[in-house]
Amino acid sequence: MSLTKYKAKRNFKDTPEPEAKSERSGKNRFVVQEHHATRLHYDFRMEAGGVLKSWAVPKGPSMNPKDKRLAVMTEDHPVKYLNFEGTIPEGNYGAGVMHIWDTGTYELEDEKSYKKALEAGKVKFKLHGEKLQGTFQLVKLKNSEKNEWLLIKSSDDFSVETAYDATKISHESSGVKKKPGPKCITLK
Ligand code: MN
């Protein structure tokens, strides 16, 4: 749980992203950001240990338990990133438009601490978001050099059996009250 990598990748004079400061809020919040970078992906972040543990999910999350969505763990982000939307200017790391696609709180499903669950390569949690609800798990792929995990919905009252495509669900339908964001265009 450290923001050293986050800091090293960014020039805060040139990006509107929050500075590298860890803070313990005592809350368990999560966010999914739709990130129109070189390739569209969804950043899934969970508050733990004063930072946001983060995964880049190329296809976005799914509410269908049959989908095993690749989730590549990325560097820890500051807690303030929970509220970040905007345009990361060209020439910066992750350049492109970022929108909040969903946000809410989570509960860990078992007694284990978050850190222990991460070390064990299996984090099971319940999400209370606008779009994402119910139980999910993140499972680390064995022998993965790139820190690859799978994000999988568990069958429950919230799961669906129909095809689920995050890219077809607008970030504007999140119900999250916010200022008008930037236009949803992809920078080259
Ligand atoms: Mn990203």
PDB file of N, CA and C and ligand atoms in Angstrom, residues 35 37 41-43 45 56 94 98, ligand 1:
ATOM      1  N   HIS A  35     -12.313   4.823 -18.662  1.00  0.00           N
ATOM      2  CA  HIS A  35     -11.109   5.560 -19.013  1.00  0.00           C
ATOM      3  C   HIS A  35     -10.813   5.406 -20.502  1.00  0.00           C
ATOM      4  N   ALA A  37      -8.447   5.930 -22.576  1.00  0.00           N
ATOM      5  CA  ALA A  37      -7.007   6.101 -22.807  1.00  0.00           C
ATOM      6  C   ALA A  37      -6.696   5.523 -24.187  1.00  0.00           C
ATOM      7  N   HIS A  41     -10.818   1.265 -21.224  1.00  0.00           N
ATOM      8  CA  HIS A  41     -10.853   0.235 -20.184  1.00  0.00           C
ATOM      9  C   HIS A  41     -11.574   0.817 -18.976  1.00  0.00           C
ATOM     10  N   TYR A  42     -11.803  -0.002 -17.993  1.00  0.00           N
ATOM     11  CA  TYR A  42     -12.502   0.425 -16.780  1.00  0.00           C
ATOM     12  C   TYR A  42     -11.572   0.212 -15.595  1.00  0.00           C
ATOM     13  N   ASP A  43     -11.347   1.265 -14.833  1.00  0.00           N
ATOM     14  CA  ASP A  43     -10.483   1.136 -13.660  1.00  0.00           C
ATOM     15  C   ASP A  43     -11.343   0.884 -12.440  1.00  0.00           C
ATOM     16  N   ARG A  45     -11.433   0.419  -8.482  1.00  0.00           N
ATOM     17  CA  ARG A  45     -10.609   0.807  -7.331  1.00  0.00           C
ATOM     18  C   ARG A  45     -11.375   0.636  -6.031  1.00  0.00           C
ATOM     19  N   ALA A  56      -7.095  -2.503 -13.751  1.00  0.00           N
ATOM     20  CA  ALA A  56      -7.614  -2.068 -15.046  1.00  0.00           C
ATOM     21  C   ALA A  56      -8.343  -3.254 -15.678  1.00  0.00           C
ATOM     22  N   GLY A  94      -1.606   7.819 -19.004  1.00  0.00           N
ATOM     23  CA  GLY A  94      -3.058   7.586 -18.993  1.00  0.00           C
ATOM     24  C   GLY A  94      -3.853   8.679 -19.682  1.00  0.00           C
ATOM     25  N   MET A  98     -11.643  10.616 -18.536  1.00  0.00           N
ATOM     26  CA  MET A  98     -12.053   9.655 -17.527  1.00  0.00           C
ATOM     27  C   MET A  98     -13.368  10.082 -16.887  1.00  0.00           C
TER      28      MET A  98
HETATM   29 MN    MN B   1      -6.854   3.677 -16.490  1.00  0.00          MN
END
